CSV table of N, CA and C in Angstrom, one decimal:
chain,number,residue,atom,x,y,z
J,390,UNK,N,-23.4,-11.2,20.7
J,390,UNK,CA,-23.8,-12.0,18.7
J,390,UNK,C,-23.9,-11.0,17.9
J,391,UNK,N,-23.2,-11.9,16.9
J,391,UNK,CA,-22.9,-11.2,15.7
J,391,UNK,C,-23.9,-11.0,14.6
J,392,UNK,N,-24.5,-9.5,14.4
J,392,UNK,CA,-25.2,-9.8,13.4
J,392,UNK,C,-25.1,-10.3,12.0
J,393,UNK,N,-25.8,-10.8,10.9
J,393,UNK,CA,-25.5,-12.1,9.8
J,393,UNK,C,-24.7,-10.3,8.8
J,394,UNK,N,-25.7,-8.9,9.1
J,394,UNK,CA,-25.2,-8.1,7.5
J,394,UNK,C,-23.7,-7.3,7.9
J,395,UNK,N,-23.9,-7.9,9.5
J,395,UNK,CA,-21.8,-7.1,10.1
J,395,UNK,C,-20.9,-8.1,9.4
J,396,UNK,N,-21.5,-9.5,9.5
J,396,UNK,CA,-20.5,-10.5,9.0
J,396,UNK,C,-21.0,-10.6,7.4
J,397,UNK,N,-21.9,-9.9,6.4
J,397,UNK,CA,-21.3,-10.2,5.1
J,397,UNK,C,-20.6,-8.6,4.7
J,398,UNK,N,-21.1,-7.6,5.6
J,398,UNK,CA,-20.1,-6.7,5.1
J,398,UNK,C,-18.8,-7.0,5.4
J,399,UNK,N,-18.1,-7.7,6.3
J,399,UNK,CA,-17.0,-7.6,6.4
J,399,UNK,C,-16.3,-9.4,5.8
J,400,UNK,N,-16.6,-9.8,5.2
J,400,UNK,CA,-16.9,-11.0,4.0
J,400,UNK,C,-16.6,-9.9,2.4
J,401,UNK,N,-17.2,-8.9,2.4
J,401,UNK,CA,-16.7,-8.4,1.3
J,401,UNK,C,-15.5,-7.0,1.5
J,402,UNK,N,-15.7,-6.8,2.6
J,402,UNK,CA,-14.2,-5.7,3.1
J,402,UNK,C,-12.9,-6.8,2.9
J,403,UNK,N,-12.9,-7.9,3.5
J,403,UNK,CA,-11.9,-9.2,3.2
J,403,UNK,C,-11.6,-9.4,1.4
J,404,UNK,N,-12.2,-9.4,1.1
J,404,UNK,CA,-12.3,-9.8,-0.6
J,404,UNK,C,-12.4,-8.7,-1.8
J,405,UNK,N,-12.0,-7.6,-1.3
J,405,UNK,CA,-12.1,-6.2,-1.9
J,405,UNK,C,-10.8,-6.2,-2.8
J,406,UNK,N,-11.1,-5.5,-4.2
J,406,UNK,CA,-10.7,-5.7,-5.2
J,406,UNK,C,-9.9,-4.9,-5.1
J,407,UNK,N,-8.8,-4.3,-5.3
J,407,UNK,CA,-8.3,-3.3,-5.2
J,407,UNK,C,-7.6,-2.8,-6.3
J,408,UNK,N,-8.4,-1.6,-6.9
J,408,UNK,CA,-7.2,-1.2,-8.2
J,408,UNK,C,-7.0,0.6,-7.9
J,409,UNK,N,-6.3,0.2,-8.8
J,409,UNK,CA,-5.6,1.3,-9.3
J,409,UNK,C,-5.4,2.6,-10.2
J,410,UNK,N,-5.3,4.0,-10.7
J,410,UNK,CA,-5.5,4.2,-11.5
J,410,UNK,C,-4.3,3.7,-12.3
J,411,UNK,N,-4.9,4.2,-14.0
J,411,UNK,CA,-3.7,3.5,-15.0
J,411,UNK,C,-2.7,4.5,-14.9
J,412,UNK,N,-2.7,6.0,-13.9
J,412,UNK,CA,-1.4,6.4,-14.2
J,412,UNK,C,-0.7,6.1,-13.1
J,413,UNK,N,-1.1,5.8,-12.0
J,413,UNK,CA,-0.3,5.0,-10.9
J,413,UNK,C,0.2,3.9,-11.3
J,414,UNK,N,-0.5,2.5,-12.4
J,414,UNK,CA,0.7,1.7,-12.4
J,414,UNK,C,1.5,1.5,-13.5
J,415,UNK,N,1.0,3.4,-14.1
J,415,UNK,CA,2.5,3.6,-15.8
J,415,UNK,C,3.7,3.9,-14.8
J,416,UNK,N,3.1,5.1,-14.0
J,416,UNK,CA,4.7,5.1,-13.5
J,416,UNK,C,5.5,4.0,-12.2
J,417,UNK,N,4.7,3.1,-12.0
J,417,UNK,CA,5.4,2.0,-11.0
J,417,UNK,C,6.0,1.6,-12.2
J,418,UNK,N,7.2,1.9,-12.4
J,418,UNK,CA,8.0,0.9,-13.0
J,418,UNK,C,9.3,0.3,-12.9
J,419,UNK,N,9.3,0.1,-11.4
J,419,UNK,CA,10.6,-0.6,-11.1
J,419,UNK,C,10.1,-1.1,-9.9
J,420,UNK,N,8.9,-2.2,-10.1
J,420,UNK,CA,8.0,-2.9,-9.0
J,420,UNK,C,8.9,-4.3,-9.2
J,421,UNK,N,9.2,-4.8,-8.2
J,421,UNK,CA,10.2,-6.0,-7.9
J,421,UNK,C,9.6,-7.0,-7.5
J,422,UNK,N,7.9,-6.8,-7.3
J,422,UNK,CA,7.3,-7.7,-6.2
J,422,UNK,C,6.1,-8.0,-7.2
J,423,UNK,N,6.0,-7.9,-8.7
J,423,UNK,CA,4.8,-7.9,-9.6
J,423,UNK,C,3.1,-7.4,-8.9
J,424,UNK,N,3.4,-6.3,-8.8
J,424,UNK,CA,2.6,-5.6,-8.3
J,424,UNK,C,1.6,-6.4,-7.0
J,425,UNK,N,2.2,-7.2,-6.3
J,425,UNK,CA,2.1,-8.1,-5.1
J,425,UNK,C,0.7,-7.2,-3.9
J,426,UNK,N,0.9,-6.3,-3.9
J,426,UNK,CA,-0.2,-5.4,-3.0
J,426,UNK,C,-1.4,-4.9,-3.4
J,427,UNK,N,-1.8,-5.4,-4.5
J,427,UNK,CA,-3.1,-5.4,-5.6
J,427,UNK,C,-3.5,-6.5,-5.1
J,428,UNK,N,-2.9,-7.6,-4.6
J,428,UNK,CA,-3.8,-9.1,-4.8
J,428,UNK,C,-4.1,-9.1,-3.6
J,429,UNK,N,-3.5,-8.8,-2.3
J,429,UNK,CA,-3.6,-9.3,-1.1
J,429,UNK,C,-3.1,-7.6,-0.2
J,430,UNK,N,-4.2,-6.9,0.7
J,430,UNK,CA,-3.2,-6.0,1.2
J,430,UNK,C,-2.3,-6.4,2.2
J,431,UNK,N,-2.5,-7.5,2.8
J,431,UNK,CA,-1.3,-8.2,3.7
J,431,UNK,C,-0.1,-8.0,3.5
J,432,UNK,N,-0.3,-8.4,2.1
J,432,UNK,CA,1.3,-8.9,1.2
J,432,UNK,C,2.2,-7.4,1.3
J,433,UNK,N,1.4,-6.3,1.3
J,433,UNK,CA,2.1,-5.3,1.5
J,433,UNK,C,3.6,-4.9,1.7
J,434,UNK,N,4.8,-4.6,1.2
J,434,UNK,CA,6.1,-4.6,1.8
J,434,UNK,C,5.8,-3.8,3.0
J,435,UNK,N,5.7,-2.7,3.6
J,435,UNK,CA,5.8,-1.4,4.2
J,435,UNK,C,4.4,-1.5,4.5
J,436,UNK,N,4.1,-1.0,6.2
J,436,UNK,CA,3.2,0.0,6.7
J,436,UNK,C,3.7,1.1,6.4
J,437,UNK,N,2.5,2.0,5.7
J,437,UNK,CA,2.7,3.5,6.0
J,437,UNK,C,2.6,4.3,7.3
J,438,UNK,N,3.0,5.0,7.7
J,438,UNK,CA,2.3,6.2,8.6
J,438,UNK,C,1.8,7.3,8.5
J,439,UNK,N,2.3,7.8,7.5
J,439,UNK,CA,1.2,9.1,6.5
J,439,UNK,C,2.4,9.4,5.5
J,440,UNK,N,0.9,10.1,4.9
J,440,UNK,CA,1.9,10.2,3.3
J,440,UNK,C,1.9,11.9,3.6
J,441,UNK,N,3.1,12.7,2.5
J,441,UNK,CA,2.6,13.7,2.6
J,441,UNK,C,2.7,14.1,0.8
J,442,UNK,N,1.6,15.3,0.4
J,442,UNK,CA,1.1,15.9,-1.3
J,442,UNK,C,2.9,15.2,-1.7
J,443,UNK,N,2.9,15.1,-3.0
J,443,UNK,CA,3.8,15.0,-4.0
J,443,UNK,C,5.5,14.6,-2.8
J,444,UNK,N,5.3,14.4,-2.0
J,444,UNK,CA,6.5,14.1,-0.9
J,444,UNK,C,7.1,12.5,-0.6
J,445,UNK,N,6.3,11.6,-1.0
J,445,UNK,CA,5.9,10.5,-0.5
J,445,UNK,C,5.0,9.7,1.2
J,446,UNK,N,5.8,9.0,1.2
J,446,UNK,CA,4.6,8.4,2.7
J,446,UNK,C,6.0,8.7,3.9
J,447,UNK,N,6.1,8.5,4.8
J,447,UNK,CA,7.0,8.4,6.4
J,447,UNK,C,6.5,6.5,6.4
J,448,UNK,N,7.4,6.0,6.4
J,448,UNK,CA,7.1,4.0,7.0
J,448,UNK,C,7.2,3.9,8.3
J,449,UNK,N,6.2,3.5,8.8
J,449,UNK,CA,5.9,2.9,10.4
J,449,UNK,C,6.9,1.4,10.3
J,450,UNK,N,6.6,0.6,9.6
J,450,UNK,CA,7.5,-0.4,9.5
J,450,UNK,C,8.0,-0.8,8.0
J,451,UNK,N,9.7,-1.2,8.0
J,451,UNK,CA,10.3,-1.7,7.2
J,451,UNK,C,10.4,-3.0,6.6
J,452,UNK,N,9.7,-3.8,5.8
J,452,UNK,CA,10.4,-5.0,5.6
J,452,UNK,C,11.7,-5.2,4.9
J,453,UNK,N,12.9,-6.2,5.5
J,453,UNK,CA,14.1,-5.9,4.8
J,453,UNK,C,14.4,-6.5,3.5
J,454,UNK,N,13.6,-6.9,3.0
J,454,UNK,CA,13.4,-6.8,1.8
J,454,UNK,C,14.1,-5.7,0.4
J,455,UNK,N,14.9,-5.5,-0.2
J,455,UNK,CA,14.8,-3.9,-1.1
J,455,UNK,C,13.7,-3.6,-1.8
J,456,UNK,N,13.7,-2.4,-1.8
J,456,UNK,CA,12.8,-2.2,-2.9
J,456,UNK,C,13.6,-0.7,-3.1
J,457,UNK,N,13.0,-0.4,-4.5
J,457,UNK,CA,13.5,0.7,-5.0
J,457,UNK,C,13.1,2.1,-5.1
J,458,UNK,N,11.7,1.6,-4.1
J,458,UNK,CA,11.1,3.1,-4.1
J,458,UNK,C,11.0,3.3,-2.8
J,459,UNK,N,12.2,2.6,-2.0
J,459,UNK,CA,12.8,2.4,-0.3
J,459,UNK,C,13.1,3.7,0.0
J,460,UNK,N,13.7,4.4,0.5
J,460,UNK,CA,14.9,5.6,1.1
J,460,UNK,C,15.2,5.9,2.3
J,461,UNK,N,16.2,6.0,2.7
J,461,UNK,CA,16.5,6.0,4.3
J,461,UNK,C,16.5,7.7,4.4
J,462,UNK,N,15.2,8.1,5.5
J,462,UNK,CA,15.8,9.3,5.5
J,462,UNK,C,16.0,9.9,7.4
J,463,UNK,N,17.7,10.1,7.2
J,463,UNK,CA,17.6,10.3,8.7
J,463,UNK,C,17.6,8.9,9.5
J,464,UNK,N,16.7,8.5,10.5
J,464,UNK,CA,16.5,7.3,10.8
J,464,UNK,C,15.1,6.5,10.8
J,465,UNK,N,14.5,7.5,10.1
J,465,UNK,CA,13.3,6.6,9.4
J,465,UNK,C,13.5,6.4,7.8
J,466,UNK,N,12.3,6.0,7.1
J,466,UNK,CA,12.1,5.6,5.5
J,466,UNK,C,10.8,6.4,5.1
J,467,UNK,N,11.2,6.1,3.7
J,467,UNK,CA,10.4,6.6,3.0
J,467,UNK,C,10.3,6.4,1.9
J,468,UNK,N,8.6,5.8,1.6
J,468,UNK,CA,8.4,5.3,0.1
J,468,UNK,C,7.7,6.3,-0.9
J,469,UNK,N,8.5,6.2,-2.2
J,469,UNK,CA,8.2,7.1,-3.3
J,469,UNK,C,7.2,5.7,-4.6
J,470,UNK,N,6.7,4.9,-4.1
J,470,UNK,CA,6.4,4.2,-5.3
J,470,UNK,C,4.7,4.4,-5.0
J,471,UNK,N,4.3,5.0,-6.7
J,471,UNK,CA,2.8,5.3,-6.9
J,471,UNK,C,1.9,4.6,-6.5
J,472,UNK,N,2.2,3.2,-6.8
J,472,UNK,CA,1.4,2.0,-6.4
J,472,UNK,C,0.5,2.1,-5.1
J,473,UNK,N,1.8,2.0,-4.2
J,473,UNK,CA,1.5,2.1,-2.7
J,473,UNK,C,0.8,3.3,-1.8
J,474,UNK,N,1.7,4.8,-3.0
J,474,UNK,CA,1.0,5.7,-2.3
J,474,UNK,C,-0.2,5.5,-3.1
J,475,UNK,N,-0.3,5.3,-4.2
J,475,UNK,CA,-2.1,5.5,-4.2
J,475,UNK,C,-3.1,4.1,-3.4
J,476,UNK,N,-2.8,3.3,-3.2
J,476,UNK,CA,-3.6,2.4,-1.9
J,476,UNK,C,-4.0,3.2,-0.9
J,477,UNK,N,-2.5,3.8,-0.6
J,477,UNK,CA,-2.8,4.5,1.5
J,477,UNK,C,-3.7,5.4,0.8
J,478,UNK,N,-3.9,6.3,0.0
J,478,UNK,CA,-4.7,7.5,-0.8
J,478,UNK,C,-6.4,7.1,-0.7
J,479,UNK,N,-6.5,5.5,-1.6
J,479,UNK,CA,-7.5,5.5,-1.7
J,479,UNK,C,-8.6,4.6,-0.4
J,480,UNK,N,-7.7,3.8,-0.5
J,480,UNK,CA,-7.9,2.7,1.1
J,480,UNK,C,-7.5,2.6,2.3
J,481,UNK,N,-6.7,4.1,2.5
J,481,UNK,CA,-6.6,3.5,4.1
J,481,UNK,C,-5.4,2.6,4.2
J,482,UNK,N,-4.6,2.0,3.4
J,482,UNK,CA,-4.0,1.3,3.7
J,482,UNK,C,-2.6,1.3,3.6
């Protein structure tokens, strides 16, 4: 049986408002998706595997949409989007 407080916690988590710093928003000058990842984290274009301080993030899954922040790195792809990186570091999504 699911406890009521667990359900409330999950509902709050599902409707969480994602926020980023003004600096990250200002640095994200080439976003073609109108900051869609801030509205719903499930709509983020790519799933991040891990991030490296100052070097970007390796992507676990890559959607076919073109993105100016997605770069090929051998057989893998990296993300250099300031907003996406901050979302990963702040919320682990």
